[in-house]
Amino acid sequence: MEKEKQLVFGHKNPDTDTIASAVAYSYLLNKMGYNTEPVALGEPNDETKFVFQSFACPLPRIIDKINGEVKSVILVDHNEPQQSVDDLDTVEVTNVIDHHRIAGFETKNPLYYRAEPLGCVSTILVKLFAENAVEIPLNLAGVMLGAIISDTLLLKSPTTTDEDINAAKALAKIADIDYRSFGIEELKAGTNLGAKSDLELVRQDAKSFDMNGVKVRVDQINTVDLNEVFDRQNGLEKAMEEDAKENGYDLFLVLATDVLESDSRLLVWGDHKDKVETAFNGKLENNTMNLPGVVSRKKQVVPPLENAFKN
Ligand code: MN
Ligand code: MN
């Protein structure tokens, strides 16, 4: 009997890991006899397009709602409902593969839930392929490697583990490429800031967090030159305000990250700026603050902010 169809997807404002992991996990599940289709909750960014084109891997279909298309779904690279599809409450979640904190997520029925504190979902998937004795095809190896490079900023982010490094090397071998030179090309492809409007920049890689009842939005902009971002500060602040008023965010942070130097600078809009100063133990100057050595939103930005809001 054929299994009922399921959709596999990552978070809104998709990054390379979210899309590559949906595609790779769907492939693995189908090899295991499931009937799944990977989809994306939004347009892939320039970095993701570069990675998928490099390995001639087709990008998944884009949806914005389930709209009754399936009864159950599979999540990768997220679990917090506000980062997921808007009508998630109309379907059952049967599997989750993730590497984030678990927050606000609950189900009616038992499910398969695999969470590991690794740098990338694709690293977990490399293990799942091995556990199920399924070979990773060349093009999937390439996009999964692209996902690890993206999430770990070429294995330099503090989220990087030995397992990520080993997975990246194994995938580079299958894809038959030099991961360092490919990684630099990939990160540069993702920083094409001149082509984007201020509103696109503050929305592109943004995630929402509920911190003690306060709606906090945190966007990350990767660049190879922080001045390229801060030359546009006025426009970015206006865009943050517009996006916040439209969507009810109380506090909006843009984390601009120099991917080559592994440093960041914050731009902040909204209420509770004192919490930002407490979280990062510094003073905002003209709504900005340097964060030397900070590159990870998940590990170096969200936890200290959460702590500041608890007090
Ligand atoms: Mn992600
Ligand atoms: Mn990820």
Tab-separated table of C-alpha atoms and ligand atoms in Angstrom:
chain	number	residue	atom	x	y	z
A	1	MET	CA	0.000	0.000	0.000
A	2	GLU	CA	1.349	3.391	-0.899
A	3	LYS	CA	2.020	5.697	2.007
A	4	GLU	CA	0.110	8.912	2.313
A	5	LYS	CA	1.998	11.930	0.987
A	6	GLN	CA	3.821	14.207	3.408
A	7	LEU	CA	5.597	17.531	2.959
A	8	VAL	CA	9.069	18.145	4.399
A	9	PHE	CA	10.150	21.693	5.114
A	10	GLY	CA	12.398	23.968	7.157
A	11	HIS	CA	11.754	27.433	8.576
A	12	LYS	CA	10.456	30.621	6.985
A	13	ASN	CA	13.046	32.925	5.435
A	14	PRO	CA	14.834	29.791	4.352
A	15	ASP	CA	18.609	29.517	4.564
A	16	THR	CA	20.789	26.963	2.819
A	17	ASP	CA	20.568	24.378	5.622
A	18	THR	CA	16.782	24.585	5.833
A	19	ILE	CA	16.360	23.933	2.096
A	20	ALA	CA	19.211	21.436	1.644
A	21	SER	CA	18.060	19.457	4.687
A	22	ALA	CA	14.457	19.317	3.489
A	23	VAL	CA	15.630	18.040	0.097
A	24	ALA	CA	18.092	15.530	1.563
A	25	TYR	CA	15.768	14.200	4.283
A	26	SER	CA	12.922	13.816	1.793
A	27	TYR	CA	15.253	11.831	-0.491
A	28	LEU	CA	16.280	9.571	2.410
A	29	LEU	CA	12.687	9.038	3.575
A	30	ASN	CA	11.566	8.146	0.058
A	31	LYS	CA	14.400	5.598	-0.167
A	32	MET	CA	13.007	4.173	3.091
A	33	GLY	CA	9.560	3.765	1.532
A	34	TYR	CA	7.877	6.993	2.537
A	35	ASN	CA	6.082	9.305	0.131
A	36	THR	CA	7.386	12.807	0.733
A	37	GLU	CA	8.042	16.029	-1.146
A	38	PRO	CA	10.446	18.750	0.025
A	39	VAL	CA	9.081	22.294	-0.101
A	40	ALA	CA	10.357	25.708	0.990
A	41	LEU	CA	8.534	28.379	3.003
A	42	GLY	CA	9.850	31.222	0.863
A	43	GLU	CA	12.210	32.175	-1.940
A	44	PRO	CA	15.739	30.736	-1.572
A	45	ASN	CA	18.432	33.354	-0.938
A	46	ASP	CA	21.377	34.070	-3.274
A	47	GLU	CA	23.725	31.789	-1.346
A	48	THR	CA	21.277	28.864	-1.543
A	49	LYS	CA	20.742	29.439	-5.275
A	50	PHE	CA	24.511	29.469	-5.804
A	51	VAL	CA	24.909	26.169	-3.931
A	52	PHE	CA	22.058	24.389	-5.725
A	53	GLN	CA	23.226	25.646	-9.138
A	54	SER	CA	26.792	24.550	-8.413
A	55	PHE	CA	25.633	20.947	-8.018
A	56	ALA	CA	22.798	21.034	-10.557
A	57	CYS	CA	20.330	20.149	-7.805
A	58	PRO	CA	16.721	21.256	-8.415
A	59	LEU	CA	15.271	23.678	-5.860
A	60	PRO	CA	12.060	22.647	-4.120
A	61	ARG	CA	8.618	24.123	-4.764
A	62	ILE	CA	7.686	27.147	-2.633
A	63	ILE	CA	4.528	27.146	-0.512
A	64	ASP	CA	3.171	29.655	1.976
A	65	LYS	CA	0.410	27.482	3.452
A	66	ILE	CA	-0.465	23.785	3.684
A	67	ASN	CA	-4.022	24.602	2.579
A	68	GLY	CA	-5.248	21.058	3.184
A	69	GLU	CA	-2.768	19.585	0.685
A	70	VAL	CA	-1.543	16.979	3.198
A	71	LYS	CA	-2.600	15.727	6.624
A	72	SER	CA	0.866	15.414	8.108
A	73	VAL	CA	4.251	17.075	7.735
A	74	ILE	CA	7.897	16.711	8.660
A	75	LEU	CA	9.971	19.592	10.051
A	76	VAL	CA	13.690	20.153	9.624
A	77	ASP	CA	15.921	22.901	11.032
A	78	HIS	CA	13.234	24.389	13.304
A	79	ASN	CA	10.491	23.543	15.781
A	80	GLU	CA	9.227	26.888	17.101
A	81	PRO	CA	5.730	27.397	15.625
A	82	GLN	CA	6.242	31.083	14.813
A	83	GLN	CA	9.103	30.093	12.497
A	84	SER	CA	6.979	27.492	10.718
A	85	VAL	CA	4.123	27.476	8.237
A	86	ASP	CA	1.179	29.644	9.364
A	87	ASP	CA	-1.377	26.816	9.300
A	88	LEU	CA	0.838	24.260	11.065
A	89	ASP	CA	-1.975	23.673	13.579
A	90	THR	CA	-4.087	22.086	10.815
A	91	VAL	CA	-1.671	19.150	10.337
A	92	GLU	CA	0.137	16.532	12.390
A	93	VAL	CA	3.935	16.690	12.728
A	94	THR	CA	5.333	13.138	12.485
A	95	ASN	CA	9.111	13.809	12.394
A	96	VAL	CA	11.448	16.594	13.423
A	97	ILE	CA	15.182	16.762	12.687
A	98	ASP	CA	16.661	19.833	14.328
A	99	HIS	CA	19.639	21.464	15.982
A	100	HIS	CA	17.921	24.351	17.795
A	101	ARG	CA	16.464	24.806	21.264
A	102	ILE	CA	12.963	23.379	21.650
A	103	ALA	CA	10.431	26.103	22.439
A	104	GLY	CA	6.640	26.317	22.185
A	105	PHE	CA	6.490	22.972	20.391
A	106	GLU	CA	3.993	20.292	21.364
A	107	THR	CA	2.157	17.447	19.651
A	108	LYS	CA	-0.923	15.353	20.359
A	109	ASN	CA	0.704	12.058	19.371
A	110	PRO	CA	4.094	10.407	19.714
A	111	LEU	CA	6.543	11.390	16.988
A	112	TYR	CA	10.058	10.783	15.713
A	113	TYR	CA	12.168	13.640	17.098
A	114	ARG	CA	15.910	13.807	16.483
A	115	ALA	CA	17.679	16.810	17.964
A	116	GLU	CA	21.428	17.060	18.297
A	117	PRO	CA	23.449	20.096	19.356
A	118	LEU	CA	25.513	20.097	16.160
A	119	GLY	CA	26.354	22.944	13.794
A	120	CYS	CA	23.983	21.915	11.032
A	121	VAL	CA	20.997	19.644	10.346
A	122	SER	CA	22.856	18.252	7.353
A	123	THR	CA	25.448	16.818	9.755
A	124	ILE	CA	22.679	14.918	11.557
A	125	LEU	CA	21.418	13.741	8.161
A	126	VAL	CA	24.841	12.360	7.215
A	127	LYS	CA	24.457	10.099	10.266
A	128	LEU	CA	20.873	9.192	9.354
A	129	PHE	CA	21.922	8.160	5.836
A	130	ALA	CA	24.606	5.919	7.365
A	131	GLU	CA	22.247	4.468	9.985
A	132	ASN	CA	19.811	3.516	7.233
A	133	ALA	CA	22.525	2.302	4.846
A	134	VAL	CA	21.488	4.735	2.094
A	135	GLU	CA	24.194	6.249	-0.090
A	136	ILE	CA	24.331	10.023	-0.481
A	137	PRO	CA	24.280	10.932	-4.186
A	138	LEU	CA	26.838	13.449	-5.475
A	139	ASN	CA	24.470	16.388	-5.918
A	140	LEU	CA	22.937	15.933	-2.460
A	141	ALA	CA	26.418	15.675	-0.934
A	142	GLY	CA	27.228	19.026	-2.559
A	143	VAL	CA	24.187	20.860	-1.217
A	144	MET	CA	24.529	19.262	2.230
A	145	LEU	CA	28.146	20.441	2.318
A	146	GLY	CA	26.899	23.890	1.265
A	147	ALA	CA	24.517	23.775	4.250
A	148	ILE	CA	27.319	22.976	6.716
A	149	ILE	CA	29.481	25.768	5.270
A	150	SER	CA	26.561	28.178	5.586
A	151	ASP	CA	25.503	27.315	9.150
A	152	THR	CA	29.054	27.141	10.521
A	153	LEU	CA	30.515	29.998	8.428
A	154	LEU	CA	33.037	27.619	6.942
A	155	LEU	CA	33.523	25.659	10.186
A	156	LYS	CA	34.488	28.776	12.175
A	157	SER	CA	31.308	29.507	14.142
A	158	PRO	CA	31.322	28.406	17.825
A	159	THR	CA	28.424	26.093	16.922
A	160	THR	CA	30.866	23.966	14.907
A	161	THR	CA	31.577	20.492	16.342
A	162	ASP	CA	34.042	17.760	15.349
A	163	GLU	CA	31.086	15.927	13.831
A	164	ASP	CA	30.413	18.883	11.503
A	165	ILE	CA	34.053	18.964	10.422
A	166	ASN	CA	34.070	15.219	9.725
A	167	ALA	CA	30.738	15.400	7.887
A	168	ALA	CA	31.985	18.301	5.737
A	169	LYS	CA	35.113	16.370	4.794
A	170	ALA	CA	33.130	13.227	3.960
A	171	LEU	CA	30.647	15.195	1.833
A	172	ALA	CA	33.450	17.075	0.029
A	173	LYS	CA	34.940	13.714	-0.869
A	174	ILE	CA	31.656	12.457	-2.352
A	175	ALA	CA	31.077	15.768	-4.168
A	176	ASP	CA	34.736	15.745	-5.263
A	177	ILE	CA	35.480	19.380	-4.397
A	178	ASP	CA	37.829	21.405	-2.217
A	179	TYR	CA	35.506	22.603	0.542
A	180	ARG	CA	37.619	25.624	1.581
A	181	SER	CA	37.732	27.302	-1.825
A	182	PHE	CA	34.110	26.368	-2.523
A	183	GLY	CA	33.145	27.697	0.907
A	184	ILE	CA	34.660	31.124	0.312
A	185	GLU	CA	32.898	31.374	-3.062
A	186	GLU	CA	29.644	30.315	-1.414
A	187	LEU	CA	29.847	32.827	1.456
A	188	LYS	CA	30.656	35.621	-0.991
A	189	ALA	CA	27.711	34.640	-3.194
A	190	GLY	CA	25.461	35.130	-0.160
A	191	THR	CA	26.623	38.688	0.522
A	192	ASN	CA	25.442	40.407	-2.635
A	193	LEU	CA	24.030	43.308	-0.586
A	194	GLY	CA	24.055	45.994	-3.257
A	195	ALA	CA	21.329	44.193	-5.162
A	196	LYS	CA	18.924	44.246	-2.214
A	197	SER	CA	16.574	46.874	-0.812
A	198	ASP	CA	16.740	47.858	2.872
A	199	LEU	CA	13.478	46.016	3.536
A	200	GLU	CA	14.800	42.866	1.844
A	201	LEU	CA	17.939	43.007	3.975
A	202	VAL	CA	16.089	43.274	7.294
A	203	ARG	CA	13.658	40.501	6.308
A	204	GLN	CA	15.873	38.027	4.495
A	205	ASP	CA	17.316	36.023	7.384
A	206	ALA	CA	15.089	37.202	10.232
A	207	LYS	CA	13.570	35.021	12.954
A	208	SER	CA	11.027	35.817	15.652
A	209	PHE	CA	11.410	34.965	19.321
A	210	ASP	CA	9.019	35.342	22.231
A	211	MET	CA	11.051	36.617	25.180
A	212	ASN	CA	8.960	36.896	28.312
A	213	GLY	CA	5.997	38.159	26.267
A	214	VAL	CA	8.095	40.565	24.203
A	215	LYS	CA	8.158	39.961	20.451
A	216	VAL	CA	11.802	40.071	19.441
A	217	ARG	CA	12.942	39.911	15.830
A	218	VAL	CA	16.565	39.027	15.055
A	219	ASP	CA	17.884	39.331	11.512
A	220	GLN	CA	21.391	38.430	10.384
A	221	ILE	CA	23.159	40.010	7.416
A	222	ASN	CA	26.372	38.374	6.267
A	223	THR	CA	28.919	40.614	4.596
A	224	VAL	CA	32.603	40.792	3.728
A	225	ASP	CA	32.682	44.479	4.786
A	226	LEU	CA	30.633	45.846	7.733
A	227	ASN	CA	30.767	49.360	6.222
A	228	GLU	CA	28.707	48.051	3.344
A	229	VAL	CA	25.893	47.516	5.876
A	230	PHE	CA	26.374	50.574	8.095
A	231	ASP	CA	26.651	53.020	5.193
A	232	ARG	CA	22.942	52.198	4.872
A	233	GLN	CA	22.082	52.549	8.569
A	234	ASN	CA	19.358	55.204	8.148
A	235	GLY	CA	17.576	53.219	5.484
A	236	LEU	CA	17.883	49.988	7.456
A	237	GLU	CA	16.430	51.625	10.593
A	238	LYS	CA	13.440	52.875	8.600
A	239	ALA	CA	12.960	49.400	7.143
A	240	MET	CA	13.153	47.810	10.621
A	241	GLU	CA	10.528	50.235	11.889
A	242	GLU	CA	8.245	49.573	8.926
A	243	ASP	CA	8.562	45.801	9.260
A	244	ALA	CA	8.119	45.959	13.057
A	245	LYS	CA	4.974	48.097	12.847
A	246	GLU	CA	3.486	45.830	10.201
A	247	ASN	CA	4.144	42.652	12.196
A	248	GLY	CA	4.003	43.816	15.807
A	249	TYR	CA	7.651	43.320	16.785
A	250	ASP	CA	8.616	45.183	19.965
A	251	LEU	CA	12.369	44.948	19.502
A	252	PHE	CA	14.295	44.452	16.267
A	253	LEU	CA	17.970	43.500	16.067
A	254	VAL	CA	20.022	43.301	12.910
A	255	LEU	CA	23.220	41.336	13.446
A	256	ALA	CA	25.654	42.297	10.690
A	257	THR	CA	28.374	39.662	10.481
A	258	ASP	CA	31.710	39.909	8.701
A	259	VAL	CA	32.044	36.303	7.547
A	260	LEU	CA	35.737	36.588	6.748
A	261	GLU	CA	36.812	38.307	9.999
A	262	SER	CA	34.261	36.477	12.233
A	263	ASP	CA	33.039	39.674	13.933
A	264	SER	CA	29.636	41.331	14.163
A	265	ARG	CA	28.021	44.709	14.796
A	266	LEU	CA	24.448	45.111	16.019
A	267	LEU	CA	21.850	47.589	14.829
A	268	VAL	CA	18.884	47.926	17.195
A	269	TRP	CA	15.386	49.400	16.834
A	270	GLY	CA	12.467	49.529	19.256
A	271	ASP	CA	11.712	49.153	22.957
A	272	HIS	CA	13.803	47.410	25.624
A	273	LYS	CA	17.158	48.646	24.323
A	274	ASP	CA	18.363	48.451	27.942
A	275	LYS	CA	17.946	44.658	27.716
A	276	VAL	CA	20.249	44.615	24.710
A	277	GLU	CA	22.870	46.541	26.677
A	278	THR	CA	22.513	44.147	29.619
A	279	ALA	CA	22.689	41.096	27.359
A	280	PHE	CA	25.918	42.135	25.656
A	281	ASN	CA	27.403	44.086	28.538
A	282	GLY	CA	27.970	47.251	26.513
A	283	LYS	CA	26.503	50.607	25.523
A	284	LEU	CA	24.576	51.278	22.353
A	285	GLU	CA	26.002	54.193	20.414
A	286	ASN	CA	23.755	55.601	17.736
A	287	ASN	CA	21.766	52.319	18.058
A	288	THR	CA	24.801	50.189	17.269
A	289	MET	CA	27.183	48.020	19.255
A	290	ASN	CA	30.283	46.078	18.198
A	291	LEU	CA	30.261	42.389	19.098
A	292	PRO	CA	33.801	41.116	18.511
A	293	GLY	CA	33.996	37.388	17.861
A	294	VAL	CA	30.216	36.998	17.664
A	295	VAL	CA	28.951	35.149	14.584
A	296	SER	CA	26.184	32.869	15.851
A	297	ARG	CA	22.672	34.180	16.452
A	298	LYS	CA	21.670	30.871	18.014
A	299	LYS	CA	24.553	30.513	20.424
A	300	GLN	CA	25.856	34.029	21.049
A	301	VAL	CA	22.879	36.350	20.580
A	302	VAL	CA	19.587	34.666	21.501
A	303	PRO	CA	20.678	33.072	24.843
A	304	PRO	CA	22.109	36.278	26.419
A	305	LEU	CA	19.050	38.236	25.248
A	306	GLU	CA	16.733	35.634	26.751
A	307	ASN	CA	18.615	35.890	30.032
A	308	ALA	CA	18.327	39.669	30.023
A	309	PHE	CA	14.557	39.387	29.573
A	310	LYS	CA	14.244	36.942	32.462
A	311	ASN	CA	15.532	39.518	34.932
B	1	MN	MN	18.353	27.519	9.430
B	2	MN	MN	20.494	24.923	10.476
